CSV table of C-alpha atoms and ligand atoms in Angstrom, one decimal:
chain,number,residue,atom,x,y,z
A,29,UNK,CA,1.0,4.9,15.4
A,30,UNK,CA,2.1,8.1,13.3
A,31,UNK,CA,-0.8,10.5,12.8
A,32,UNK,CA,1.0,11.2,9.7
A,33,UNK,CA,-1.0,9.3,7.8
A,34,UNK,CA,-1.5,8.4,3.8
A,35,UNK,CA,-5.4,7.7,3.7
A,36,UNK,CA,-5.7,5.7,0.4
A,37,UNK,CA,-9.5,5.8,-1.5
A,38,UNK,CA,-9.6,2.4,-3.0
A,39,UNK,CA,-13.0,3.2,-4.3
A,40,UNK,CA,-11.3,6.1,-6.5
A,41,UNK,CA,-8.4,3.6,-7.5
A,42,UNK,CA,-11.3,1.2,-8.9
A,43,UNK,CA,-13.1,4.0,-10.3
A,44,UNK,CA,-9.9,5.1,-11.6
A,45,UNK,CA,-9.0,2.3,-13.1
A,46,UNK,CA,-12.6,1.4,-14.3
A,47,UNK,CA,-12.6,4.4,-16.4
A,48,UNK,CA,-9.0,3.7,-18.1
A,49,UNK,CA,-10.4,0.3,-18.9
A,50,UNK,CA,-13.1,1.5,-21.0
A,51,UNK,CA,-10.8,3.9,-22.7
A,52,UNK,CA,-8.8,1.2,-23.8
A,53,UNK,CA,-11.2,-0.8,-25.1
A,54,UNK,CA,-11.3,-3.1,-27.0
A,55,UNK,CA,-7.8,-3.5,-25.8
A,56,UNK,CA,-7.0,-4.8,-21.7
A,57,UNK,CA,-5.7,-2.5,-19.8
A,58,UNK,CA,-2.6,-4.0,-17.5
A,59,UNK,CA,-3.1,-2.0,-13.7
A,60,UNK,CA,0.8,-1.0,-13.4
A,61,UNK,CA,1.7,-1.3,-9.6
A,62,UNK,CA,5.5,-1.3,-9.5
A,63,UNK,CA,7.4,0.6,-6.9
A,64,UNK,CA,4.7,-0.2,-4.0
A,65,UNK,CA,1.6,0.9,-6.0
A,66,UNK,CA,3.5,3.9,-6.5
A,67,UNK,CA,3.6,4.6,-3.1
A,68,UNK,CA,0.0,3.8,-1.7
A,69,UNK,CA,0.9,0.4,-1.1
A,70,UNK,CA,0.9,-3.0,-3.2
A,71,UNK,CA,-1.2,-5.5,-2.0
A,72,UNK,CA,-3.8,-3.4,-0.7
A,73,UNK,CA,-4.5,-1.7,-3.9
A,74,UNK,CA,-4.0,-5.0,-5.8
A,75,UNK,CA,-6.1,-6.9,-3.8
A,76,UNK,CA,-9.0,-4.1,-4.3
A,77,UNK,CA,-8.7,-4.5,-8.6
A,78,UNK,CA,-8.4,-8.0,-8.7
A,79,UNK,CA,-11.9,-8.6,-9.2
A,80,UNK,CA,-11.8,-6.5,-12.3
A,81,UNK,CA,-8.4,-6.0,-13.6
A,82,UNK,CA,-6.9,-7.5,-17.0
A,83,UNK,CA,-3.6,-8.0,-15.7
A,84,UNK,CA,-1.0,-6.2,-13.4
A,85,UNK,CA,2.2,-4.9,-14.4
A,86,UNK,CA,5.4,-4.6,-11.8
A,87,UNK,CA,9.1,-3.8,-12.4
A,88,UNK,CA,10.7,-6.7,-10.7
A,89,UNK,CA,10.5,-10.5,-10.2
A,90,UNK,CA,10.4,-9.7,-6.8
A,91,UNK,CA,7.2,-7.9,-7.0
A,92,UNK,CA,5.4,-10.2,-9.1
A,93,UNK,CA,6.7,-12.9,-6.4
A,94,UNK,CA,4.7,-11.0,-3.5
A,95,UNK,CA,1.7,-10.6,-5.2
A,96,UNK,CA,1.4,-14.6,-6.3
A,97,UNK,CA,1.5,-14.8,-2.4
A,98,UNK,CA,-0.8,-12.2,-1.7
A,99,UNK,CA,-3.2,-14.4,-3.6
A,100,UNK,CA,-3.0,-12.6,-6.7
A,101,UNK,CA,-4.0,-14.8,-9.7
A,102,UNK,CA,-4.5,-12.7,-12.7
A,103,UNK,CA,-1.5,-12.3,-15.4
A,104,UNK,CA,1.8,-10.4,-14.0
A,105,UNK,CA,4.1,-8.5,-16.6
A,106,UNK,CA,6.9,-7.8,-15.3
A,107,UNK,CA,8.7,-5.3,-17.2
A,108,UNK,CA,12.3,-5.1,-16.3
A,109,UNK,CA,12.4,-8.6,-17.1
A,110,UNK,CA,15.2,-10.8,-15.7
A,111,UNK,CA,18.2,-9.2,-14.0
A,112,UNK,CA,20.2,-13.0,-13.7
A,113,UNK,CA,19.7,-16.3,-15.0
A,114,UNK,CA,18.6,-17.5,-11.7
A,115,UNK,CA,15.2,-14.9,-11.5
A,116,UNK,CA,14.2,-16.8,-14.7
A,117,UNK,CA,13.1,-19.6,-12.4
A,118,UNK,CA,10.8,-17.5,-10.4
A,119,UNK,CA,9.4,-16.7,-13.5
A,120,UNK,CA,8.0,-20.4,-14.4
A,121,UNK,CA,7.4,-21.0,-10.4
A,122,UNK,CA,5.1,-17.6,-9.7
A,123,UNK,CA,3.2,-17.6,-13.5
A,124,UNK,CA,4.7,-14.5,-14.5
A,125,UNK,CA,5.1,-13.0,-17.7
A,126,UNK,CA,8.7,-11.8,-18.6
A,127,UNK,CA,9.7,-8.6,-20.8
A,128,UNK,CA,12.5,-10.1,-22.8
A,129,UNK,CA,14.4,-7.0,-24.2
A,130,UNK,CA,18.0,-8.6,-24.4
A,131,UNK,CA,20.2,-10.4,-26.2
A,132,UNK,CA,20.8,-12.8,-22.9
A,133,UNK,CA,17.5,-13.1,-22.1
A,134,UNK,CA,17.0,-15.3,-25.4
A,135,UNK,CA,19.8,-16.9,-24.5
A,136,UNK,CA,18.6,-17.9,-21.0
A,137,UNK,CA,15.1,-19.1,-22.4
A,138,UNK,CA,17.3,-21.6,-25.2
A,139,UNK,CA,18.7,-23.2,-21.8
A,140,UNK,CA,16.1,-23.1,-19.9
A,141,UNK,CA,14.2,-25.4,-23.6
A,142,UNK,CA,17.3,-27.5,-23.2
A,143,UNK,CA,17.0,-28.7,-20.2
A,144,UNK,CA,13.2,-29.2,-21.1
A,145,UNK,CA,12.2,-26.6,-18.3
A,146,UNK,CA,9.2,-24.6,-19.0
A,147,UNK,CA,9.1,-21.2,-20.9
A,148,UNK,CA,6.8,-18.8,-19.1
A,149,UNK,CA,3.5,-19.0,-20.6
A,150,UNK,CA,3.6,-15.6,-22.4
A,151,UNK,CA,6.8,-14.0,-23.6
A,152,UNK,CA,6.7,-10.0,-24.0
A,153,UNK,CA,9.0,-8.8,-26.8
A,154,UNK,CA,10.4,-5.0,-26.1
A,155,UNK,CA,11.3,-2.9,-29.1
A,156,UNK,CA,13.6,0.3,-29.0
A,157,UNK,CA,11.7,2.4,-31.1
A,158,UNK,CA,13.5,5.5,-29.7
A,159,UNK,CA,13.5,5.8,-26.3
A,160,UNK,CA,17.0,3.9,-26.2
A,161,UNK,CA,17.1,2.1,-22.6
A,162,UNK,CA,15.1,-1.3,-22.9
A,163,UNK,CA,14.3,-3.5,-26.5
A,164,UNK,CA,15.9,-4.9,-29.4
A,165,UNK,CA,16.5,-2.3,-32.0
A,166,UNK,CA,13.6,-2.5,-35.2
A,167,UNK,CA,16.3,-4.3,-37.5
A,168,UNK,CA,16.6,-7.3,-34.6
A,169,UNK,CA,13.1,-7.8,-34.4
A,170,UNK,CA,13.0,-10.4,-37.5
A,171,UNK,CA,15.4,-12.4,-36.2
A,172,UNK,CA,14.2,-12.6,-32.4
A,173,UNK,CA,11.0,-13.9,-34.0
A,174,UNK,CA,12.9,-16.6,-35.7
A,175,UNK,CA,14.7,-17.4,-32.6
A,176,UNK,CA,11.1,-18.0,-30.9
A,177,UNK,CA,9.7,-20.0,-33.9
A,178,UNK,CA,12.4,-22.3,-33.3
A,179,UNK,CA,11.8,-22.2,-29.3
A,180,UNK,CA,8.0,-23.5,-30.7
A,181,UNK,CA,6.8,-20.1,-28.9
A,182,UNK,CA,3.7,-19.0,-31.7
A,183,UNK,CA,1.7,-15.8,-32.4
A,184,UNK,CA,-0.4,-16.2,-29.1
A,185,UNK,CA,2.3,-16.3,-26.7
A,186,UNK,CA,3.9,-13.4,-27.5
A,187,UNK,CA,2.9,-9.3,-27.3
A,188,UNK,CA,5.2,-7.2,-28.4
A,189,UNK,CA,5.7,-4.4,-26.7
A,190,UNK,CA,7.3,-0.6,-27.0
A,191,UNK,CA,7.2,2.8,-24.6
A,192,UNK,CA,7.2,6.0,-25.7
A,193,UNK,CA,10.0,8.2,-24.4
A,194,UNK,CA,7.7,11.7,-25.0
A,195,UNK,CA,3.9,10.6,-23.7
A,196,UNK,CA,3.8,13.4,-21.8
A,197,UNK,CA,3.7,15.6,-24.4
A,198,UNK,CA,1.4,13.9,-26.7
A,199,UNK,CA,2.0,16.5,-30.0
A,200,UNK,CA,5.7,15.6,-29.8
A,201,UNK,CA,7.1,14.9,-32.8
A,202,UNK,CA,8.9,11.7,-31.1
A,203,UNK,CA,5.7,9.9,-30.6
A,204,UNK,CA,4.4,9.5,-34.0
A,205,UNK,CA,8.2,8.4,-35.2
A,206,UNK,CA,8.3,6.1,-32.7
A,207,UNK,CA,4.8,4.8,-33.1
A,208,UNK,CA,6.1,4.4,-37.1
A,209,UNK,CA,8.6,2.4,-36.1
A,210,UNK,CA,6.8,0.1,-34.4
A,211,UNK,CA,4.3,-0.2,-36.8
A,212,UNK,CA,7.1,-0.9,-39.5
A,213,UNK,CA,8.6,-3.6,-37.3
A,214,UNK,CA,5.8,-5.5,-36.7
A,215,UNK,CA,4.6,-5.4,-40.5
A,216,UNK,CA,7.9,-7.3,-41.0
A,217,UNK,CA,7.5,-10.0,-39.0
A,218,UNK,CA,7.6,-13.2,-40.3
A,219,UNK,CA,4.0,-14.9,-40.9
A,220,UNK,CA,3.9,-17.0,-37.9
A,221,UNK,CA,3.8,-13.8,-35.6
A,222,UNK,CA,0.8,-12.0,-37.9
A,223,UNK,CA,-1.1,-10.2,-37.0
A,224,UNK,CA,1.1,-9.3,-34.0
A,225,UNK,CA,-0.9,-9.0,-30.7
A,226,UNK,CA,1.4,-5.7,-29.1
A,227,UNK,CA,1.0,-3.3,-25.9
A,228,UNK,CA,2.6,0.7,-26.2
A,229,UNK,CA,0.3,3.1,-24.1
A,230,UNK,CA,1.1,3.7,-20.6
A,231,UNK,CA,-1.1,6.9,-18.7
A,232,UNK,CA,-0.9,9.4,-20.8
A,233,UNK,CA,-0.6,7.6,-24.3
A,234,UNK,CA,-3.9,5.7,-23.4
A,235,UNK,CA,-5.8,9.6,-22.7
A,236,UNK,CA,-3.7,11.4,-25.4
A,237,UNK,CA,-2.6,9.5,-28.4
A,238,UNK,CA,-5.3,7.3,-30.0
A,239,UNK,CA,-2.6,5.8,-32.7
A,240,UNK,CA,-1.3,4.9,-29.7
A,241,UNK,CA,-4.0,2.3,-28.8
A,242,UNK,CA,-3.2,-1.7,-28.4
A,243,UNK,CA,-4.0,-5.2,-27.1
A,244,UNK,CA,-2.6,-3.9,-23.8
A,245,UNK,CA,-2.7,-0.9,-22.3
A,246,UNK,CA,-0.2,-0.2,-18.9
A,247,UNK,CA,-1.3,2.9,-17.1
A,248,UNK,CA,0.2,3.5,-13.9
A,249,UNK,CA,0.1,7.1,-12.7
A,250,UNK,CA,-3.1,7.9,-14.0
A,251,UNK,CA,-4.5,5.2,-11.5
A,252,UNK,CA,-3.6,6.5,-9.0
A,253,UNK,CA,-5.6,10.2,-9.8
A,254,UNK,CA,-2.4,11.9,-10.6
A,255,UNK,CA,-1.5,13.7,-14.1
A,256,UNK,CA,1.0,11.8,-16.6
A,257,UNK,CA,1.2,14.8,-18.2
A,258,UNK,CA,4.1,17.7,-18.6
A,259,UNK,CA,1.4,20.0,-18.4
A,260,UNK,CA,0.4,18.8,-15.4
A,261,UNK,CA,-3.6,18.5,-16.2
A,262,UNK,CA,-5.6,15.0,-14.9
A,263,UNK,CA,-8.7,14.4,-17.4
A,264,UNK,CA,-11.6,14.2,-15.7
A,265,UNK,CA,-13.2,11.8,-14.4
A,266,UNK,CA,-9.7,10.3,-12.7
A,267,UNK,CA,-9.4,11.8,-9.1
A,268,UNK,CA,-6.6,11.2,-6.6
A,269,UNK,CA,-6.4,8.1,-4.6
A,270,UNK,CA,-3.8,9.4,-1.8
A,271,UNK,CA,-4.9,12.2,0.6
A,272,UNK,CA,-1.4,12.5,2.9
A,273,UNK,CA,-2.0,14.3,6.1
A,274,UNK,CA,-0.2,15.1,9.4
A,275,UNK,CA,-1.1,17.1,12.3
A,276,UNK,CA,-0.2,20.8,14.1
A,277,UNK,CA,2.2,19.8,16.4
A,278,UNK,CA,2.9,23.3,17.7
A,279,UNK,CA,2.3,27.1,16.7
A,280,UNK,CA,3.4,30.6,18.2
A,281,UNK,CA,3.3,34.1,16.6
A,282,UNK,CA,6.4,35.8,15.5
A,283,UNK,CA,6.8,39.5,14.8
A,284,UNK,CA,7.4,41.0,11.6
A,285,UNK,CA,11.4,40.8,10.4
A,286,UNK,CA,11.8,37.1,12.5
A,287,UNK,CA,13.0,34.3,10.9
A,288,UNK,CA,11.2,30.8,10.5
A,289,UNK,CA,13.2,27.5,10.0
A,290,UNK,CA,17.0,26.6,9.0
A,291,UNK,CA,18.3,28.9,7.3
A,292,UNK,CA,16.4,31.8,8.1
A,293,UNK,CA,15.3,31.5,4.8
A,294,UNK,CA,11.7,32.7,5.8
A,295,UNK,CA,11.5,36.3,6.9
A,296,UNK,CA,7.8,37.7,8.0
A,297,UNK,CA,6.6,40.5,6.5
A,298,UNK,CA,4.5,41.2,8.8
A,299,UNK,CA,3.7,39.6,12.5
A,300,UNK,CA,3.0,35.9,11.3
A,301,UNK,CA,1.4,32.6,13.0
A,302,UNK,CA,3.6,29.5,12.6
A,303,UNK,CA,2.2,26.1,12.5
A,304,UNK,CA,4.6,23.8,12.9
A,305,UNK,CA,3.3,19.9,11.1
A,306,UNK,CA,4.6,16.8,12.2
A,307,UNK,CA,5.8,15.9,8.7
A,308,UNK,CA,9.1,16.7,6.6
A,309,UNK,CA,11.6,15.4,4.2
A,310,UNK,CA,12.4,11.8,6.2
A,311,UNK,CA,8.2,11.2,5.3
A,312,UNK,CA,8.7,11.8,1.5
A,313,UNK,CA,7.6,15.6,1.6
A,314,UNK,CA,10.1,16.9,-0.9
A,315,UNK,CA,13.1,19.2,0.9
A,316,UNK,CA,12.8,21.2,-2.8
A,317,UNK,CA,9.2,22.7,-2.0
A,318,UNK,CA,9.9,26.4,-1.6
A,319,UNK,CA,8.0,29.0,0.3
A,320,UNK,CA,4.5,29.3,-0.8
A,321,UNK,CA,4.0,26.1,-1.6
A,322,UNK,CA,0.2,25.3,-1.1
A,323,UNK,CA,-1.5,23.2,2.0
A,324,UNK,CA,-4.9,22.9,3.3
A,325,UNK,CA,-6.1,22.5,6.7
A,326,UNK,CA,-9.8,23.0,7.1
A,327,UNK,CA,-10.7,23.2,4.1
A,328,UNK,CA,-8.6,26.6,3.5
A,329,UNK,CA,-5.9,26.8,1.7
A,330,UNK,CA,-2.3,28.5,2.6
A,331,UNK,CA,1.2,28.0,2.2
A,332,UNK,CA,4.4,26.9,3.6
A,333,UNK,CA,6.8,29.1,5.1
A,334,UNK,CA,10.7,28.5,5.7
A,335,UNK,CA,12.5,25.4,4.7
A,336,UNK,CA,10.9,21.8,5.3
A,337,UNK,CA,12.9,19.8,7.7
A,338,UNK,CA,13.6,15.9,7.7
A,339,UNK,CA,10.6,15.6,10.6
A,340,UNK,CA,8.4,18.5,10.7
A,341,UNK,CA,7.8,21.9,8.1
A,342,UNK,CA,6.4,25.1,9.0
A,343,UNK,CA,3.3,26.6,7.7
A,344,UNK,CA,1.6,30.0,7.3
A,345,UNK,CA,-1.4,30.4,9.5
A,346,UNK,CA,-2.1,33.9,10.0
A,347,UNK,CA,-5.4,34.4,8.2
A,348,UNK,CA,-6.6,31.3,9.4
A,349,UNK,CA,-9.7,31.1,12.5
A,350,UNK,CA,-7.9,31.1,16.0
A,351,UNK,CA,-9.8,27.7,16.1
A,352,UNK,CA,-7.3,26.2,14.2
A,353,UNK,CA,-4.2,25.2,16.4
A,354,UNK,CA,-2.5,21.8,17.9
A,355,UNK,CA,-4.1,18.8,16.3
A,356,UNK,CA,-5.6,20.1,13.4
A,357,UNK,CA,-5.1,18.3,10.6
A,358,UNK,CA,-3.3,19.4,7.5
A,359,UNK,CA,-3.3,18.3,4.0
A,360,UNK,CA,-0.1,18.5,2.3
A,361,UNK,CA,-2.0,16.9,-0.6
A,362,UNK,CA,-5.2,14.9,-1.8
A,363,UNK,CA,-8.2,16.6,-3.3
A,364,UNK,CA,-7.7,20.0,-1.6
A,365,UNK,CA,-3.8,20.1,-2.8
A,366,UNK,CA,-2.8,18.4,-6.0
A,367,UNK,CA,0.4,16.0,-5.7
A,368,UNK,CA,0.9,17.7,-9.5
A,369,UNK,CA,0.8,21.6,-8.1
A,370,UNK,CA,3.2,20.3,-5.3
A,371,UNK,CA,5.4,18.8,-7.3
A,372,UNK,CA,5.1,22.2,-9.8
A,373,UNK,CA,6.7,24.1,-7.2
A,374,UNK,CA,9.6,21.4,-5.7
A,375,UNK,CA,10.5,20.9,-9.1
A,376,UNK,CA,9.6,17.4,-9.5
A,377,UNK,CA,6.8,14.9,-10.7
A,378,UNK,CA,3.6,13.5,-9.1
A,379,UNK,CA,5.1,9.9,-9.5
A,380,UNK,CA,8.0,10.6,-7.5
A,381,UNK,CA,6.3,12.6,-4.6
A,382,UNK,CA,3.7,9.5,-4.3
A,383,UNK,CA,6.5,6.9,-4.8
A,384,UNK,CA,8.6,8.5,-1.9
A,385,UNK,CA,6.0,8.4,0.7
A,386,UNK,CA,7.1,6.5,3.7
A,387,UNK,CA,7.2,6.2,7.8
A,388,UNK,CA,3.6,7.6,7.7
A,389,UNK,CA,0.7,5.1,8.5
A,390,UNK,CA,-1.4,4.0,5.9
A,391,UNK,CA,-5.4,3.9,6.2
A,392,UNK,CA,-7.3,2.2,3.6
A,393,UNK,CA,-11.0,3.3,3.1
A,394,UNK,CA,-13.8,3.4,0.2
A,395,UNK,CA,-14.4,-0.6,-0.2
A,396,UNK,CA,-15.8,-3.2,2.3
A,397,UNK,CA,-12.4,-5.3,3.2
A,398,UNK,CA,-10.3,-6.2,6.1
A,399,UNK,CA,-7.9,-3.4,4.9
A,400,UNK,CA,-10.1,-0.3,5.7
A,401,UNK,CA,-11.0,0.6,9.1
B,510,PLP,C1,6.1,2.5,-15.4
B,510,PLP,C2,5.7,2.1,-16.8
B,510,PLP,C3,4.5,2.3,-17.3
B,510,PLP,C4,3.4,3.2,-16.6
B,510,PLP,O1,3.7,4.5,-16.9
B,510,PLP,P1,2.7,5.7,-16.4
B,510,PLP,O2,3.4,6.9,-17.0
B,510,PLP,O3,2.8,5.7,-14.9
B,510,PLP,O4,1.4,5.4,-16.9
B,510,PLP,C5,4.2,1.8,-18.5
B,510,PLP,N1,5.1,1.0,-19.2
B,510,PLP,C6,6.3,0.8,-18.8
B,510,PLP,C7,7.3,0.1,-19.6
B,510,PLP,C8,6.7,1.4,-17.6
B,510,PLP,O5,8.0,1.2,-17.1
């Protein structure tokens, strides 16, 4: 087994989560676990909420597929929605809830009434209020409603839905226009659909944006203790869920004016102690983090040197105790190293650094459960 290893606190993701329900109260808050649980693993982490969560949200059928067989019985948006006519039927089969954002998605649904197949039980209605990938533009609203109606899909079956393009930055301008629009859109809905039940904050519009607050909620990063914000910050209480670690392989001393790494792109100033770490760009450790970037081992914090390399990366250990040498551990981040200041310096987000972790072991702890060891 790699001692490269992901440890995953699912006390801190129920904690985490525990405290974004309460901010969204009244409204339920939808856990969002696409892309693996954004890296810390899916049915771990969804196993560990289900007792409390509202809902989960996913990207793909596929997703939502694997968590009906994990078990998993609470509601499952899934927000891409459909990619073919043939992933409607998992939809009815695994109890999932479909984002319908498409002209052809209506269309699919009026077969599948047809052919007097089952509509999924709740039907989530995406509108384009700006952000100008997924949803029906404002002025199609009124008539997707109508198409509904006639479908004998009412009020309670559908939330309608909308994602802000500039969360991040909750004092951009784009947010309250966009959360105008919405608000216009569903005023104009015909009677049936009033008052519209609807779902717009992910992480940071549920911390940031009150106006932006809903029936549903869908945070995803901010689960997961990392910040959904373009300033980088994470609100307390939220703290991060993944510590990712790998050992000292190897280290030597080099004198001043050597080189460290491909490239030679590292040149000690003065005579220097390499540590070389048993983890690199193949793990998910991004290729873009420069010189400097910040790691702990021991509890003390220092810095990469030279370039990362698709199996191992080179660190600075030169003020460190003697003590520390092969086998020591090394955090390349958790709560010693923030994924955010890590992804600062390679020029990146938290969400993709966490989302790229892989050929590392994983190591569930913080809960009572099969999973943790
Ligand atoms: C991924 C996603 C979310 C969660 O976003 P975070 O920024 O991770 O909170 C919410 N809504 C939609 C539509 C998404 O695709």
């Amino acid at each position: 087994m790699r001692l490269s290893v992901a440890t995953i606190d699912l006390a801190a993701l129920l904690a985490n989560y525990q405290a974004l329900q309460a901010q969204g109260r009244p409204g339920k808050v939808l856990a969002v676990v696409k892309a693996n649980a954004y890296g810390h693993g899916l049915i771990p982490c969804a196993l560990a909420l289900a007792p409390v969560v509202d809902g989960f949200a996913v990207a793909f059928a596929e997703e939502g597929a694997a968590l009906r067989q994990a078990g998993v019985r609470a509601p499952i948006v899934v927000l891409e929605g459909a990619l073919n006519r043939e992933e409607w039927s998992a939809f009815a089969h695994h109890r999932l809830w479909p984002v319908i954002h498409h002209a052809d998605h209506l269309g699919a649904l009026m077969g599948f009434a047809r052919c007097g197949k089952p509509l999924p039980e709740q039907l989530w209605v995406k509108i384009d209020t700006g952000m100008h990938r997924l949803g029906f533009s404002p002025c199609q609203a009124r008539s997707v409603a109508e198409s509904l109606s006639k479908l004998g899909v009412d009020r309670n079956r559908v939330v309608w839905i909308t994602h802000l393009a500039c969360a991040d930055e909750p004092k951009h301008d784009a947010n309250a226009l966009a959360l105008n629009r919405f608000a216009q859109t569903l005023a104009a809905l015909p009677d049936p659909f009033q008052p519209p039940i609807c779902s717009i904050a992910n992480s940071a519009a549920l911390l940031a944006i009150p106006a932006a607050a809903s029936h549903w909620a869908r945070p995803g990063i901010a689960l997961y203790g990392a910040s959904p914000f373009a300033d980088r910050s994470l609100p307390a209480p939220l703290r991060p869920v993944m510590t990712l670690t790998a050992p000292i392989m190897a280290t030597r001393w080099i004198d001043a004016g050597e080189q460290v790494g491909y490239g030679g792109a590292f040149v000690a100033e003065q005579r220097t102690r390499v540590g070389v770490v048993a983890i690199g760009y193949a793990d998910g450790y991004p290729r873009t983090a420069p010189t400097g970037t910040p790691v702990a081992v021991e509890g003390r914090i220092t810095r990469t040197i030279g370039r990362v390399s698709m199996d191992m990366l080179t660190i600075d250990l030169t003020d460190l105790p003697e003590t520390v040498g092969v086998g020591s551990s090394v955090e390349l981040w958790g709560a010693a190293v923030s994924v955010d200041a890590v992804a600062a310096q390679a020029g990146t987000i938290g969400y993709e650094l966490l989302c790229r972790v892989q050929r590392v072991s994983y190591h569930y702890c913080g809960m009572e459960s099969p999973l943790c060891q």
